[in-house]
Amino acid sequence: MTALLLCLAAALLSWPSGVRGSAGRLDPTPGHRVDPTRLVTGRLGLVLPALVAAAAGLVLSTPVVAALAAGVAAAVGRAVQQRARAAADDRGTRALAEALGVLVAELRAGRPLADATATTVTGCPEPAVAGALGPVLRLGEPPPDGDPALARMAAAVRLSARTGCSLAGVTAAVEDDLRARLRAEEELRSAVAGPRASATVLAGLPVLGLLMGSGVGADPWRVLTTTGPGTVLLVLGVALELAGTAWTGRLVRRAVAA
């Protein structure tokens, strides 16, 4: 079992990350250095918790418990990573809105586009946003990740260069759209906060049941881990727990992203 876990860890560590830019997420351009902690979090954030949980399960209980513990730990790590990515996307959108606000102020003050772009990129609080926004404003090239806000900015820059029209108005419209989207996402997160909390409480009820059973003198953990019917029930319970948590999380994410 230990050899199998080590082989699985090596396979997951060597698996390509497959991180691609998507709409609404700003990734650094190839010329910018990627934060190594992000790569470590992306690859090891699932493997390390699973390995630690599996090792603890092998030492303290049975191989079945070790496998289940590894699956639960990987699911928890995935949930943590998804929340971290959502927080990073939110920070990127806010930074882009602030940067566009600076650009609008610079352009309306009469500064050339090159100087306004330099000021905007320098003052941007997120390096990834600055790295993606710089080429868009300087060259009018659409972003490789397909971000709709940056694509609109690239089209506006090209239109302004060809016709001489003002870029400040289009930039202000893009900024207003980003801020409206942020407000809508905040309202949706507030709306789903109650169901999310209820799902978290329901997910912890099985653990509470085990503690209550132990408190009244029974030994539910021994029955679940040392008997055939108990092991079957344990596997089914963990599978249902993971499936229900994943389904609830998917519904919440779809509601927020809609």
Short mmCIF file of C-alpha atoms in Angstrom, two decimals, residues 151-246:
data_model
loop_
_atom_site.label_atom_id
_atom_site.label_comp_id
_atom_site.label_asym_id
_atom_site.label_seq_id
_atom_site.Cartn_x
_atom_site.Cartn_y
_atom_site.Cartn_z
CA ALA A 151 -10.06 42.26 -25.32
CA ARG A 152 -12.34 45.31 -25.29
CA MET A 153 -9.43 47.49 -24.24
CA ALA A 154 -7.27 46.11 -27.06
CA ALA A 155 -10.00 46.87 -29.60
CA ALA A 156 -10.40 50.37 -28.18
CA VAL A 157 -6.66 51.02 -28.43
CA ARG A 158 -6.59 49.90 -32.07
CA LEU A 159 -9.65 51.99 -32.88
CA SER A 160 -8.14 55.05 -31.20
CA ALA A 161 -4.86 54.60 -33.08
CA ARG A 162 -6.61 54.31 -36.45
CA THR A 163 -9.27 57.01 -36.10
CA GLY A 164 -7.89 59.31 -33.41
CA CYS A 165 -11.01 59.00 -31.25
CA SER A 166 -10.80 59.42 -27.48
CA LEU A 167 -9.79 56.35 -25.52
CA ALA A 168 -10.90 57.70 -22.14
CA GLY A 169 -14.62 57.14 -22.75
CA VAL A 170 -14.27 53.50 -23.72
CA THR A 171 -11.90 52.86 -20.83
CA ALA A 172 -14.37 54.45 -18.40
CA ALA A 173 -17.13 52.19 -19.75
CA VAL A 174 -14.98 49.09 -19.26
CA GLU A 175 -14.13 50.22 -15.72
CA ASP A 176 -17.81 50.77 -14.89
CA ASP A 177 -18.65 47.31 -16.24
CA LEU A 178 -15.96 45.68 -14.08
CA ARG A 179 -17.14 47.47 -10.95
CA ALA A 180 -20.76 46.50 -11.66
CA ARG A 181 -19.68 42.88 -12.07
CA LEU A 182 -17.82 43.01 -8.76
CA ARG A 183 -20.89 44.38 -7.00
CA ALA A 184 -23.07 41.66 -8.51
CA GLU A 185 -20.64 38.94 -7.41
CA GLU A 186 -20.59 40.32 -3.87
CA GLU A 187 -24.39 40.26 -3.74
CA LEU A 188 -24.46 36.67 -5.01
CA ARG A 189 -21.86 35.57 -2.48
CA SER A 190 -23.94 37.11 0.27
CA ALA A 191 -27.04 35.34 -1.05
CA VAL A 192 -25.38 31.90 -1.06
CA ALA A 193 -23.59 32.36 2.27
CA GLY A 194 -26.49 30.74 4.14
CA PRO A 195 -26.73 27.61 1.95
CA ARG A 196 -22.95 27.26 1.99
CA ALA A 197 -22.90 27.39 5.80
CA SER A 198 -25.72 24.84 5.96
CA ALA A 199 -23.79 22.50 3.66
CA THR A 200 -20.72 22.82 5.89
CA VAL A 201 -22.75 21.95 8.98
CA LEU A 202 -24.34 18.96 7.27
CA ALA A 203 -20.94 17.74 6.14
CA GLY A 204 -19.77 17.64 9.76
CA LEU A 205 -22.79 15.74 11.12
CA PRO A 206 -21.29 12.25 10.55
CA VAL A 207 -18.28 13.17 12.68
CA LEU A 208 -20.63 14.49 15.35
CA GLY A 209 -22.53 11.18 15.21
CA LEU A 210 -19.33 9.22 15.80
CA LEU A 211 -18.46 11.41 18.78
CA MET A 212 -21.93 11.05 20.26
CA GLY A 213 -21.83 7.28 19.83
CA SER A 214 -18.49 7.12 21.60
CA GLY A 215 -19.84 9.37 24.34
CA VAL A 216 -22.69 7.01 25.22
CA GLY A 217 -20.36 4.02 25.56
CA ALA A 218 -20.63 2.53 22.08
CA ASP A 219 -17.66 2.02 19.78
CA PRO A 220 -18.90 2.96 16.29
CA TRP A 221 -15.39 3.44 14.90
CA ARG A 222 -14.41 -0.16 15.70
CA VAL A 223 -17.59 -1.45 14.05
CA LEU A 224 -16.96 0.64 10.94
CA THR A 225 -13.32 -0.34 10.55
CA THR A 226 -13.13 -3.96 11.71
CA THR A 227 -16.35 -5.55 10.45
CA GLY A 228 -17.43 -6.27 6.89
CA PRO A 229 -20.83 -4.54 7.01
CA GLY A 230 -19.31 -1.62 8.90
CA THR A 231 -16.59 -1.18 6.27
CA VAL A 232 -19.17 -1.21 3.49
CA LEU A 233 -21.22 1.41 5.31
CA LEU A 234 -18.10 3.51 5.91
CA VAL A 235 -17.15 3.45 2.24
CA LEU A 236 -20.69 4.29 1.15
CA GLY A 237 -20.95 7.08 3.72
CA VAL A 238 -17.70 8.71 2.69
CA ALA A 239 -18.61 8.38 -0.99
CA LEU A 240 -21.99 10.01 -0.42
CA GLU A 241 -20.36 12.71 1.70
CA LEU A 242 -17.84 13.57 -1.03
CA ALA A 243 -20.46 13.45 -3.78
CA GLY A 244 -22.87 15.66 -1.85
CA THR A 245 -20.19 18.19 -0.94
CA ALA A 246 -18.94 18.34 -4.53
#
